[in-house]
Structures are given as structure tokens and as C-alpha cells.
Short mmCIF file of C-alpha atoms in Angstrom, two decimals:
data_model
loop_
_atom_site.label_atom_id
_atom_site.label_comp_id
_atom_site.label_asym_id
_atom_site.label_seq_id
_atom_site.Cartn_x
_atom_site.Cartn_y
_atom_site.Cartn_z
CA MET A 286 57.81 117.26 96.46
CA THR A 287 61.15 117.63 98.24
CA ARG A 288 64.02 115.24 97.66
CA TYR A 289 66.70 114.38 100.18
CA ARG A 290 69.91 112.33 100.11
CA TYR A 291 72.59 111.29 102.57
CA PRO A 292 75.39 113.88 102.25
CA LEU A 293 78.66 112.62 100.81
CA LYS A 294 80.48 113.48 104.05
CA SER A 295 78.45 111.05 106.16
CA VAL A 296 78.57 108.32 103.50
CA LEU A 297 82.32 108.77 103.17
CA GLY A 298 82.70 108.34 106.92
CA ASP A 299 80.78 105.07 106.76
CA TYR A 300 82.88 103.87 103.80
CA LEU A 301 86.02 104.55 105.84
CA ARG A 302 84.58 102.66 108.79
CA ALA A 303 83.64 99.69 106.63
CA ALA A 304 87.05 99.68 104.95
CA ALA A 305 88.91 99.89 108.26
CA GLY A 306 86.86 97.04 109.72
CA LEU A 307 87.22 94.85 106.64
CA ILE A 308 90.97 95.43 106.35
CA ILE A 309 91.53 94.48 110.00
CA ALA A 310 89.11 91.55 110.19
CA LEU A 311 89.70 90.07 106.75
CA GLY A 312 93.42 90.81 106.90
CA LEU A 313 93.86 88.87 110.10
CA LEU A 314 91.61 86.10 108.83
CA LEU A 315 93.89 85.66 105.83
CA THR A 316 97.18 85.76 107.76
CA GLY A 317 97.26 82.02 108.25
CA ALA A 318 96.34 79.25 110.62
CA LEU A 319 94.27 80.74 113.43
CA PRO A 320 92.73 78.91 116.38
CA TRP A 321 89.08 78.16 115.65
CA PHE A 322 87.65 80.70 118.10
CA VAL A 323 89.81 83.50 116.69
CA ALA A 324 88.80 82.51 113.13
CA VAL A 325 85.10 82.49 114.10
CA LEU A 326 85.47 85.91 115.74
CA PHE A 327 87.15 87.52 112.74
CA GLY A 328 84.81 85.70 110.34
CA ALA A 329 81.81 87.19 112.14
CA LEU A 330 83.43 90.64 112.09
CA THR A 331 84.12 90.31 108.35
CA ILE A 332 80.44 89.50 107.69
CA LEU A 333 79.34 92.40 109.91
CA PHE A 334 81.57 94.95 108.19
CA GLY A 335 80.65 93.49 104.78
CA LEU A 336 76.94 94.05 105.53
CA PHE A 337 77.74 97.55 106.71
CA ALA A 338 79.62 98.26 103.45
CA LEU A 339 76.62 97.05 101.39
CA ARG A 340 74.27 99.20 103.44
CA THR A 341 76.55 102.20 102.89
CA VAL A 342 76.51 101.64 99.11
CA LYS A 343 72.71 101.54 99.20
CA ARG A 344 72.64 104.66 101.33
CA GLN A 345 74.92 106.56 98.95
CA TYR A 346 72.33 106.21 96.18
CA LEU A 347 69.21 106.44 98.33
CA GLU A 348 66.79 109.19 97.40
CA VAL A 349 64.00 110.14 99.78
CA SER A 350 61.00 112.06 98.43
CA LEU A 351 58.66 113.80 100.83
CA ASP A 352 55.32 115.49 100.21
CA ASP A 353 51.95 115.97 101.91
CA GLN A 354 50.64 112.60 100.70
CA GLY A 355 53.50 110.38 101.80
CA ILE A 356 57.17 109.47 101.72
CA ALA A 357 58.99 107.46 99.05
CA THR A 358 62.45 105.95 98.80
CA LEU A 359 64.37 104.84 95.75
CA VAL A 360 67.90 103.58 95.23
CA ARG A 361 69.05 105.55 92.21
CA PRO A 362 72.66 105.02 91.13
CA GLY A 363 74.02 107.35 88.49
CA ASP A 364 72.42 110.51 87.13
CA PRO A 365 69.21 111.35 89.09
CA GLU A 366 67.60 112.76 85.93
CA THR A 367 68.12 109.75 83.66
CA SER A 368 68.49 106.76 86.00
CA LYS A 369 65.31 104.72 86.60
CA GLY A 370 66.22 103.58 90.07
CA ARG A 371 65.65 100.34 91.98
CA PHE A 372 63.93 99.08 95.11
CA PRO A 373 61.13 101.66 95.15
CA SER A 374 59.14 101.95 98.34
CA TYR A 375 56.23 104.22 99.23
CA LEU A 376 54.31 104.94 102.39
CA ALA A 377 51.24 107.15 102.39
CA TRP A 378 50.85 109.19 105.57
CA GLN A 379 47.28 107.96 105.97
CA GLU A 380 48.60 104.36 105.97
CA LEU A 381 51.17 105.04 108.69
CA THR A 382 50.79 102.55 111.56
CA GLY A 383 53.90 103.12 113.66
CA MET A 384 56.67 105.59 114.33
CA LYS A 385 59.79 105.19 116.45
CA LEU A 386 62.57 107.68 117.08
CA ARG A 387 65.61 106.26 118.77
CA TYR A 388 68.89 107.78 119.90
CA PHE A 389 72.10 105.77 119.77
CA GLY A 390 75.22 106.96 121.47
CA SER A 391 77.83 106.09 124.05
CA ARG A 392 77.08 106.80 127.69
CA ARG A 393 79.19 109.94 127.45
CA SER A 394 77.28 111.24 124.43
CA HIS A 395 73.99 110.44 126.20
CA LYS A 396 74.95 112.97 128.83
CA LYS A 397 76.38 115.62 126.51
CA GLU A 398 74.50 117.78 124.08
CA GLY A 399 75.86 117.45 120.56
CA GLY A 400 77.71 114.25 121.43
CA SER A 401 78.77 111.57 119.00
CA GLY A 402 75.38 109.88 118.95
CA PHE A 403 72.81 109.84 116.18
CA MET A 404 69.03 109.42 115.84
CA GLN A 405 67.14 106.84 113.85
CA LEU A 406 63.57 107.21 112.64
CA THR A 407 61.62 104.06 111.81
CA LEU A 408 58.26 104.31 110.07
CA THR A 409 55.94 101.36 109.53
CA GLY A 410 52.76 101.19 107.54
CA ARG A 411 50.69 99.28 105.03
CA THR A 412 51.22 99.64 101.33
CA ALA A 413 48.64 98.44 98.83
CA GLY A 414 49.96 95.39 96.99
CA PRO A 415 49.08 94.35 93.43
CA ALA A 416 45.36 94.09 92.65
CA GLY A 417 43.74 91.41 94.74
CA ALA A 418 46.74 90.95 96.99
CA ASN A 419 46.75 91.83 100.67
CA ASN A 420 48.37 95.01 101.84
CA ARG A 421 51.99 94.43 102.69
CA LYS A 422 53.89 95.87 105.60
CA THR A 423 56.41 98.57 104.73
CA THR A 424 59.19 99.67 107.01
CA MET A 425 61.45 102.65 106.36
CA SER A 426 64.41 103.68 108.45
CA PHE A 427 66.40 106.91 108.29
CA GLU A 428 69.34 108.21 110.29
CA SER A 429 69.79 111.80 111.41
CA SER A 430 72.67 112.33 108.96
CA LEU A 431 70.06 112.39 106.15
CA GLU A 432 69.45 115.86 104.71
CA GLY A 433 66.08 117.15 105.84
CA PHE A 434 65.83 114.64 108.70
CA PRO A 435 64.04 117.12 111.04
CA ALA A 436 61.49 117.89 108.30
CA ILE A 437 60.78 114.17 107.80
CA VAL A 438 60.41 113.61 111.55
CA ARG A 439 58.11 116.63 111.83
CA ARG A 440 55.92 115.43 108.97
CA ALA A 441 55.82 111.87 110.35
CA ALA A 442 54.90 113.12 113.83
CA GLU A 443 52.10 115.19 112.37
CA ALA A 444 50.78 112.16 110.49
CA ALA A 445 51.10 110.01 113.62
CA ARG A 446 48.96 112.46 115.56
CA LYS A 447 46.34 112.70 112.82
CA GLN A 448 46.17 108.89 112.60
CA ASP A 449 46.01 108.70 116.42
CA ILE A 450 48.95 106.30 116.50
CA ASN A 451 50.34 105.25 119.87
CA ILE A 452 53.77 106.81 120.29
CA ASP A 453 55.99 105.26 122.94
CA ALA A 454 57.51 107.35 125.72
CA THR A 455 61.04 107.06 124.29
CA THR A 456 59.94 108.48 120.93
CA ALA A 457 58.00 111.29 122.60
CA SER A 458 61.06 112.09 124.71
CA ASN A 459 63.35 112.13 121.65
CA LEU A 460 60.96 114.35 119.70
CA ARG A 461 61.18 117.20 122.18
CA PRO A 462 64.80 118.21 121.37
CA LEU A 463 63.63 118.57 117.75
CA GLY A 464 60.98 121.03 118.90
CA ILE A 465 58.08 118.61 118.51
CA ASP A 466 55.61 118.12 121.34
CA LEU A 467 53.02 115.43 120.74
CA ASN A 468 50.98 116.62 123.69
CA ALA A 469 50.08 119.84 121.91
CA ASP A 470 46.31 120.05 121.60
CA ALA A 471 45.87 120.42 117.84
CA GLY A 472 47.34 121.71 114.63
CA ARG A 473 51.03 121.51 113.83
CA PRO A 474 53.36 120.27 116.52
CA ARG A 475 54.40 123.24 118.58
CA SER A 476 57.95 124.08 119.48
CA VAL A 477 59.20 123.71 122.99
CA SER A 478 62.03 125.79 124.32
CA ARG A 479 65.07 124.17 125.78
CA PRO A 480 65.86 124.88 129.41
CA MET B 243 71.66 99.26 115.28
CA LEU B 244 74.08 97.99 112.62
CA GLY B 245 75.68 101.41 112.26
CA TYR B 246 75.92 101.83 116.01
CA THR B 247 77.40 98.34 116.49
CA VAL B 248 80.03 98.97 113.80
CA ARG B 249 81.00 102.32 115.33
CA ARG B 250 81.33 100.78 118.79
CA ILE B 251 83.46 97.89 117.50
CA LEU B 252 85.75 100.31 115.70
CA THR B 253 86.29 102.31 118.87
CA MET B 254 87.19 99.09 120.69
CA ILE B 255 90.19 98.43 118.44
CA PRO B 256 92.29 101.53 119.31
CA THR B 257 91.18 101.15 122.93
CA LEU B 258 92.50 97.59 123.12
CA LEU B 259 95.71 98.60 121.32
CA ALA B 260 96.31 101.44 123.79
CA ILE B 261 95.61 99.10 126.72
CA SER B 262 97.98 96.46 125.36
CA PHE B 263 100.75 99.07 125.03
CA ILE B 264 100.21 100.31 128.58
CA ILE B 265 100.21 96.74 129.91
CA PHE B 266 103.44 95.97 128.05
CA VAL B 267 105.08 99.11 129.45
CA ILE B 268 103.93 98.30 132.99
CA ILE B 269 105.12 94.69 132.97
CA GLN B 270 108.53 95.92 131.75
CA LEU B 271 108.73 98.73 134.32
CA PRO B 272 110.38 96.79 137.20
CA PRO B 273 114.17 96.92 136.86
CA GLY B 274 115.71 93.95 135.04
CA ASP B 275 113.85 91.05 133.49
CA PHE B 276 112.97 87.44 134.24
CA LEU B 277 116.53 86.23 133.55
CA GLU B 278 118.10 88.75 135.91
CA THR B 279 115.65 87.67 138.62
CA GLU B 280 116.68 84.05 137.96
CA ILE B 281 120.40 84.91 138.07
CA ALA B 282 119.97 86.76 141.36
CA GLU B 283 118.15 83.75 142.83
CA MET B 284 120.83 81.33 141.60
CA GLN B 285 123.65 83.51 142.95
CA ALA B 286 121.86 83.78 146.27
CA GLN B 287 121.84 79.99 146.42
CA GLY B 288 125.58 79.90 145.65
CA GLU B 289 125.17 78.45 142.15
CA ALA B 290 127.54 79.40 139.34
CA VAL B 291 126.07 81.37 136.44
CA ASP B 292 127.47 80.97 132.94
CA PRO B 293 127.34 84.42 131.21
CA GLU B 294 127.32 82.81 127.74
CA LYS B 295 124.32 80.72 128.63
CA ILE B 296 122.56 83.82 129.93
CA GLU B 297 123.27 85.68 126.70
CA TYR B 298 122.04 82.70 124.70
CA LEU B 299 118.79 82.58 126.69
CA ARG B 300 118.34 86.34 126.33
CA ARG B 301 118.60 86.00 122.53
CA GLU B 302 116.40 82.90 122.56
CA TYR B 303 113.62 84.66 124.50
CA GLY B 304 113.91 87.81 122.38
CA LEU B 305 114.79 89.91 125.43
CA ASP B 306 117.73 91.50 123.55
CA LYS B 307 115.40 93.07 120.96
CA PRO B 308 114.21 96.69 121.14
CA PHE B 309 111.15 97.36 123.26
CA LEU B 310 108.86 98.27 120.35
CA GLU B 311 109.84 95.15 118.41
CA GLN B 312 109.07 92.96 121.43
CA TYR B 313 105.71 94.72 121.76
CA ALA B 314 104.85 94.32 118.07
CA VAL B 315 105.67 90.60 118.12
CA TRP B 316 103.56 90.12 121.27
CA VAL B 317 100.53 92.03 119.98
CA PHE B 318 100.56 90.35 116.57
CA GLY B 319 100.75 86.98 118.34
CA LEU B 320 97.85 87.94 120.63
CA VAL B 321 95.42 88.62 117.78
CA GLN B 322 96.39 85.26 116.28
CA GLY B 323 95.74 83.45 119.54
CA ASP B 324 99.46 83.04 120.39
CA LEU B 325 99.94 84.42 123.89
CA GLY B 326 103.75 84.14 123.94
CA PHE B 327 106.18 82.05 125.98
CA SER B 328 106.22 81.58 129.74
CA PHE B 329 109.82 81.83 130.98
CA GLU B 330 109.04 80.35 134.35
CA HIS B 331 107.17 77.29 133.11
CA GLN B 332 109.31 76.88 129.97
CA LEU B 333 106.14 76.37 127.94
CA PRO B 334 103.97 78.42 125.61
CA VAL B 335 101.53 80.55 127.64
CA ASN B 336 98.63 78.80 125.88
CA GLU B 337 99.74 75.50 127.38
CA VAL B 338 100.50 76.96 130.81
CA ILE B 339 97.11 78.51 131.30
CA GLY B 340 95.40 75.53 129.70
CA ASP B 341 91.77 75.61 130.73
CA ARG B 342 92.22 78.35 133.32
CA LEU B 343 90.86 81.14 131.14
CA TRP B 344 87.78 79.10 130.25
CA LEU B 345 87.21 77.96 133.82
CA THR B 346 87.62 81.55 135.05
CA PHE B 347 85.11 82.67 132.47
CA VAL B 348 82.68 79.90 133.48
CA VAL B 349 82.95 80.82 137.17
CA ALA B 350 82.48 84.53 136.38
CA LEU B 351 79.50 83.94 134.10
CA ALA B 352 77.82 81.53 136.51
CA THR B 353 78.35 84.03 139.32
CA ILE B 354 76.79 86.88 137.32
CA LEU B 355 73.78 84.71 136.45
CA PHE B 356 73.44 83.62 140.09
CA THR B 357 73.69 87.22 141.29
CA TYR B 358 71.05 88.48 138.85
CA ALA B 359 68.74 85.49 139.34
CA VAL B 360 68.73 85.93 143.13
CA ALA B 361 68.96 89.71 143.42
CA PHE B 362 66.32 90.75 140.90
CA PRO B 363 63.27 88.95 142.33
CA ILE B 364 64.26 89.84 145.90
CA GLY B 365 64.99 93.49 145.01
CA ILE B 366 61.67 93.83 143.18
CA TYR B 367 59.77 92.17 146.04
CA SER B 368 61.45 94.40 148.63
CA ALA B 369 60.55 97.54 146.66
CA VAL B 370 56.97 96.56 145.90
CA ARG B 371 56.33 95.34 149.46
CA GLN B 372 58.31 98.05 151.22
CA TYR B 373 58.39 97.76 155.04
CA SER B 374 56.61 94.39 154.98
CA VAL B 375 57.83 91.45 157.09
CA GLY B 376 59.28 89.87 153.92
CA ASP B 377 61.15 93.09 153.11
CA TYR B 378 62.69 93.21 156.61
CA VAL B 379 63.68 89.52 156.54
CA LEU B 380 65.25 89.77 153.07
CA THR B 381 67.01 93.02 153.97
CA PHE B 382 68.47 91.33 157.07
CA ILE B 383 69.71 88.39 154.97
CA GLY B 384 71.13 90.88 152.48
CA PHE B 385 73.09 92.68 155.19
CA LEU B 386 74.40 89.33 156.44
CA GLY B 387 75.61 88.57 152.94
CA LEU B 388 77.35 91.94 152.75
CA ALA B 389 79.00 91.52 156.12
CA THR B 390 80.27 87.94 155.79
CA PRO B 391 83.87 87.73 154.49
CA ASN B 392 84.05 85.63 151.33
CA PHE B 393 86.94 83.47 152.48
CA LEU B 394 85.07 82.56 155.69
CA LEU B 395 81.96 81.57 153.77
CA ALA B 396 84.20 79.56 151.43
CA LEU B 397 85.67 77.55 154.31
CA VAL B 398 82.23 76.91 155.85
CA LEU B 399 80.71 75.80 152.55
CA LEU B 400 83.70 73.56 151.77
CA TYR B 401 83.26 71.81 155.08
CA PHE B 402 79.52 71.23 154.71
CA ALA B 403 79.74 70.28 151.02
CA ASN B 404 82.22 67.59 151.94
CA LEU B 405 80.23 66.47 154.99
CA TRP B 406 76.80 66.33 153.34
CA PHE B 407 77.47 65.69 149.64
CA GLY B 408 80.94 64.12 149.71
CA THR B 409 82.29 66.79 147.36
CA SER B 410 86.10 66.77 147.32
CA ILE B 411 87.72 69.70 149.09
CA GLY B 412 88.89 72.54 146.88
CA GLY B 413 89.33 72.84 143.16
CA LEU B 414 86.80 73.15 140.38
CA MET B 415 86.78 69.41 139.62
CA ASP B 416 87.85 66.11 141.10
CA PRO B 417 91.67 65.88 141.11
CA LYS B 418 91.56 62.88 138.74
CA TYR B 419 90.18 65.11 135.94
CA VAL B 420 92.85 67.80 136.15
CA ASP B 421 94.85 67.96 132.87
CA HIS B 422 92.58 65.32 131.35
CA PRO B 423 90.75 65.78 128.06
CA TRP B 424 87.20 67.11 128.18
CA THR B 425 84.56 64.42 128.84
CA TRP B 426 80.98 64.52 130.14
CA SER B 427 82.15 63.17 133.51
CA LYS B 428 84.69 66.03 133.73
CA VAL B 429 81.93 68.55 132.93
CA SER B 430 79.62 67.03 135.54
CA SER B 431 82.46 67.11 138.07
CA ILE B 432 82.91 70.83 137.36
CA LEU B 433 79.16 71.42 137.77
CA GLU B 434 79.27 69.52 141.07
CA HIS B 435 82.05 71.79 142.37
CA LEU B 436 80.93 75.03 140.72
CA TRP B 437 78.12 75.99 143.10
CA ILE B 438 80.46 76.61 146.04
CA PRO B 439 82.57 79.38 144.42
CA VAL B 440 79.48 80.77 142.70
CA ILE B 441 77.67 81.20 146.02
CA VAL B 442 80.77 82.44 147.82
CA ILE B 443 81.74 85.04 145.21
CA GLY B 444 78.17 85.95 144.34
CA THR B 445 76.75 86.47 147.82
CA SER B 446 78.20 89.90 148.55
CA GLY B 447 77.39 91.14 145.04
CA THR B 448 73.84 89.83 145.39
CA ALA B 449 73.28 91.66 148.65
CA ALA B 450 74.62 94.93 147.23
CA MET B 451 72.49 94.56 144.10
CA ILE B 452 69.32 93.92 146.14
CA ARG B 453 69.84 97.17 148.02
CA ARG B 454 70.54 99.21 144.89
CA LEU B 455 67.64 97.73 142.91
CA ARG B 456 65.26 98.30 145.79
CA ALA B 457 66.31 101.96 146.08
CA ASN B 458 66.17 102.59 142.31
CA LEU B 459 62.78 100.93 141.94
CA LEU B 460 61.31 102.80 144.90
CA ASP B 461 62.37 106.06 143.24
CA GLU B 462 60.70 105.10 139.97
CA LEU B 463 57.52 103.75 141.56
CA GLN B 464 56.84 107.12 143.14
CA LYS B 465 56.95 109.01 139.84
CA GLN B 466 53.85 110.50 138.27
CA TYR B 467 53.81 108.34 135.16
CA VAL B 468 53.39 105.25 137.34
CA ILE B 469 50.46 106.84 139.17
CA THR B 470 48.93 107.78 135.80
CA ALA B 471 49.39 104.24 134.47
CA ARG B 472 47.68 102.83 137.57
CA ALA B 473 44.88 105.36 137.29
CA LYS B 474 44.32 104.32 133.68
CA GLY B 475 43.74 100.77 134.89
CA LEU B 476 46.90 98.97 133.75
CA SER B 477 47.56 95.73 135.59
CA PRO B 478 50.08 96.10 138.45
CA LEU B 479 52.48 93.64 136.83
CA LYS B 480 52.44 95.50 133.53
CA VAL B 481 52.88 98.85 135.26
CA LEU B 482 55.89 97.44 137.09
CA LEU B 483 57.62 95.67 134.22
CA LYS B 484 56.94 98.04 131.34
CA TYR B 485 58.71 101.22 132.56
CA PRO B 486 59.83 101.46 136.23
CA LEU B 487 61.81 98.21 136.16
CA ARG B 488 63.45 99.08 132.85
CA MET B 489 64.53 102.41 134.27
CA ALA B 490 65.65 100.87 137.56
CA ILE B 491 67.95 98.29 135.94
CA ASN B 492 69.72 100.84 133.72
CA PRO B 493 72.58 101.37 136.22
CA PHE B 494 73.17 97.62 136.42
CA ILE B 495 73.41 97.30 132.66
CA ALA B 496 75.77 100.26 132.52
CA ASP B 497 77.87 98.45 135.15
CA ILE B 498 78.44 95.21 133.21
CA GLY B 499 81.82 96.51 132.02
CA ASN B 500 83.06 96.69 135.61
CA VAL B 501 81.39 93.54 136.89
CA LEU B 502 83.23 91.03 134.70
CA PRO B 503 86.84 91.91 135.66
CA GLN B 504 85.89 92.61 139.28
CA LEU B 505 84.53 89.10 139.59
CA ILE B 506 87.77 87.68 138.27
CA SER B 507 90.34 89.84 140.01
CA GLY B 508 88.22 90.23 143.14
CA ALA B 509 87.96 86.48 143.51
CA VAL B 510 91.70 85.88 143.87
CA LEU B 511 91.50 85.35 147.63
CA VAL B 512 88.56 82.97 147.23
CA SER B 513 90.45 81.14 144.47
CA VAL B 514 93.41 80.64 146.78
CA VAL B 515 91.19 79.40 149.63
CA LEU B 516 89.21 77.10 147.36
CA SER B 517 92.26 76.06 145.26
CA LEU B 518 90.41 77.06 142.12
CA GLU B 519 92.09 76.52 138.78
CA THR B 520 91.39 80.11 137.78
CA THR B 521 93.64 82.92 136.63
CA GLY B 522 93.97 84.85 139.89
CA PRO B 523 96.63 82.86 141.78
CA MET B 524 98.70 82.29 138.62
CA LEU B 525 98.62 86.01 137.78
CA VAL B 526 99.98 86.89 141.22
CA ARG B 527 102.85 84.41 140.79
CA ALA B 528 103.60 85.61 137.23
CA LEU B 529 103.82 89.25 138.38
CA GLN B 530 106.17 88.29 141.23
CA SER B 531 108.54 86.40 138.95
CA GLN B 532 108.37 88.95 136.07
CA ASP B 533 107.09 86.28 133.73
CA MET B 534 106.08 89.09 131.39
CA TYR B 535 104.15 87.27 128.67
CA LEU B 536 102.16 85.18 131.13
CA ALA B 537 101.31 88.22 133.29
CA GLY B 538 100.63 90.32 130.19
CA SER B 539 98.22 87.71 128.82
CA PHE B 540 96.21 87.64 132.04
CA LEU B 541 96.09 91.44 132.26
CA MET B 542 95.09 91.67 128.61
CA PHE B 543 92.34 89.10 129.27
CA GLU B 544 90.94 91.22 132.09
CA ALA B 545 91.22 94.44 130.07
CA SER B 546 89.45 92.77 127.14
CA LEU B 547 86.65 91.75 129.50
CA VAL B 548 86.24 95.39 130.56
CA VAL B 549 86.09 96.59 126.96
CA ILE B 550 83.72 93.78 125.91
CA GLY B 551 81.59 94.40 129.01
CA VAL B 552 81.27 98.11 128.21
CA PHE B 553 80.41 97.21 124.60
CA ILE B 554 77.68 94.80 125.75
CA SER B 555 76.29 97.33 128.21
CA ASP B 556 76.25 100.07 125.55
CA LEU B 557 74.34 97.79 123.16
CA ALA B 558 71.92 96.76 125.91
CA LEU B 559 71.38 100.41 126.89
CA ALA B 560 70.77 101.31 123.24
CA VAL B 561 68.03 98.67 123.14
CA LEU B 562 66.53 99.38 126.56
CA ASP B 563 66.74 103.15 126.79
CA PRO B 564 67.46 104.85 123.45
CA ARG B 565 66.60 108.35 124.68
CA ILE B 566 68.49 111.55 124.08
CA ARG B 567 69.41 113.66 127.08
CA LEU B 568 69.97 117.34 126.98
CA ALA B 569 72.83 119.14 128.71
CA GLY B 570 73.00 118.53 132.44
CA GLY B 571 72.17 114.85 132.15
CA ALA B 572 68.46 115.34 132.61
CA THR B 573 66.17 113.24 130.50
CA LYS B 574 63.89 115.43 128.48
#
């Protein structure tokens, strides 16, 4: 089993973003009597940056475990050896029902290799609930700043092909730069060379 | 999406700050200031000018302060909804512009909706039924729309709206509602008058959009994946809507950032002809008289629309087409 985490550098960047947004939005909100539309605008921005800060905290302690049977996530604050962890989630590869790989970036980064954009992998599947209960839907989402992101994508793509899951054209297109071609006949996804 | 949205918002802040600084520099670039323009006009009319009064007014308006201090006060006021003081009208800018910003926004939004609502079905029909009688007729109407000057169409529509529907000439509402508080009858009066500027401003944009959508969609419809989808037995409507149309409208979504301010600044002539209570004519007057805070507020409004438009188009593109492209701009 291989374990991955978001590197401190990327988490630190997100903390700085959240702090900058909160200081500006909340700071202006607290400056005094604002017209209602300005207050609503900065209120909404404060909530947005607050949510982003919470997500960043969760991401700092997120631990992703990957093996041949499936993928698991756990929020584990503190020492990884002693801490029990919270919010465990598990998805067996044979229960995978959907896979999406999206690229987010400005128009400039869309046209430039190595631009400021990033990729996001979303996996959906069914996880067995408690005895007698129906299977519940599990969704996991990872960004390309996660250590071992290409390995996770590769493993998920392999599982998607084995499960004969429909992969949309956008995902197939985004897989190719990672060297994964879903149209390969069989076996492991084969690499494609860049032009 | 949350991470992407946050990153995009954070890039908007320095962008807007840089724009505000450039605007402030530009509106201060002409020699002198509003008071000097006033003094010159008074002296030209043979009126005596009291230097002490001028100095008093200069202090009162904050024109004696350093440039950066004036800028800081203006920007901090802007983010708090205080747009400054209009020298010419002797009123806060908020009161001078009154409902103009909102009405401008309403006209622009209604025009965009009108343009999209008319252009999309016609553009799709023209592409799917290429070289049919309907395609030729709609193309002809489109070219007419492109060729007709907006101000001419405005005058014609004003005449017929008054003749057939009894709509008062010019303006965005009946004169009795101007400067009155908002009521349902005022809103209905605006709706009654709104269709004329919307058609006038929107017609040329509609015609251009029909041509571009038709060309983009024709390109997409000839690609191999469409032929494959048809061969696999997908319904024609699904084949059309699922991929080719999404690809064909990408350039329009990427263009939202330019459309909003173009509609507002490009409609100045129409606003003058139709006597619309929008920002265009007032901006022209404010720039002529060096009414810096009034002009600056309008320019900042337009610049904000560009930045917000680009933000919206980036979010829409991220939803519609989240693909990575390799070097050279080709989609892989």
C-alpha cells in the first residue's frame, strides 16, 4: 500500500490565498456602514474564502492510500503513526462506477504547456454500507498537486477499463498528456508520445 | 471548482487595482483640473474670479492633496460604494448617476439575452440546413441587420412605436417616472420602452453572431466524431447538442468579457438618439468637463464589467470544456 499527501508547498499556497481573501473581504465588511449590495458581495466572498480555508485544513491532513484493491482517504491530524484519523472513506476498484479528469486554467494556460492550470480527478463508486443497508455512493476528488497523482490516475484508468466504464471525451483527452490511452486494446494503458 | 474560483477571484483584485490606478492617471492627464476649466470659462465670459474662493474650493474638493493621496481616498471610497463627488453637478456621484448604472446594466443584459435568444436558433438552423431556402432567407436578413446603421433603425422604430403603440418618444420610461421612486408602474413603463433599444443595439450583434455560429458549427459537424456518433445510431438532436454545439459556442463564451462593455460604450450613439438614461452620454460630458470622479466612476464600471465578464467566461469554459491543450494550442 502506498500513501500520499498534499505537499506542504501547495497547502501553504492555498492557506495564503484563503488568508488574503478573508483579510480583504472580511476587512472591508467590518469597516463600517456599507451599501447593502456591497455588504452582500463581501459577505458572499467571506463565506467563499472561509469554505476554501476549511477545505485547505482538511487537505493538509488528508492521507490517500492506494493499492491494487482500492483507494482510501482519511483525515489524520497529528502524528500519522499514533493518530486514529477521521472521515474515513474507501472505494474498491471493482466498485468504481465513474471517473472524470478535468483541467482548470485560464484561457492563457489552456494554450500553454505547463501553464498555471491544474487537473482534478473525481472518482465515484458504491461502498457497502452497514449490514442490511443499501450501498452508498462514494465520491472522491483529488487535485494534481497531490503527491502520486499520476499513479492514482493511472490506476483509476486501468480500473475504469476493466469495469468497462464509459469515459467521456474530455477525460479521455486529458488522460493522453499523462501517457494514458484508453483506446489501447488490452493490458496496462500504453504511453503515447507527445508531438 | 472551488479552488479554481478562489484563484480567479484573487487574480481579479490586483487587476482591478491596476486598472483603477491607470484610470486615475488618465483622468488627471489633461492639463489643469475641473476648477481651472471653470475659471477659464468664467474669464471668457468676462466674469470676475476671486482667487481666495478658488483656493477654498480647491481645498474643499481635495484637489490640493498629493496625487497618491487623492487616489487612495477615491479607491477606498469605491470599495465602500462611495463613488466620490461630482464637481459639475455639485452632488455626490452616487446621486448624480442615480439609476443610470442599473438602467445601463438592464439594457445591456436584455440586449445580450435578446442576441443569444435570436442568434442561437437561427445559427443552428442555418448550419444544419446549409444552402436551404431558410438558410438563404435568414442569411439575407442577417446581412441586412449588419448593414443597417443603429441610429437609423432607432429613429424608424421610435416612429413606429409611437404610431402603433403610443409609446412616448425617447427615454427608457415615461417622463413622469423620471427621478421618481421605484414602483410597479415605473417598472412596467421601463419594460414598455426597453424593447426598442434592445432591438436596435442587439440587431447588429445578432447578425454577426449568426454568421459566426453557423461557420463554427459547420466546421464541427464535418468532423469524424460526429460521423461516428451518427453511425452508432445516436439521435440527430443528441448528436448536435452533446458535442458539436458545445464546441461551437466556446468562442462566444470566451467573448463574454468583451461583450458587456462593448454593449455599453458602443451604445452611446443610440443612447443619444433615443435619449436613454444610460451612462454613455453622461460619461462623454464628464470627460469633456474634467469631472474626474464622475468620469472615473463610469470608466471603473466599464472596466469592472470586463473583468467580471472574463471571470464568468472562464468559469463557464471550465464547466463546458475542461480539457488540457498541449503546446501549439491543439487539443489533444
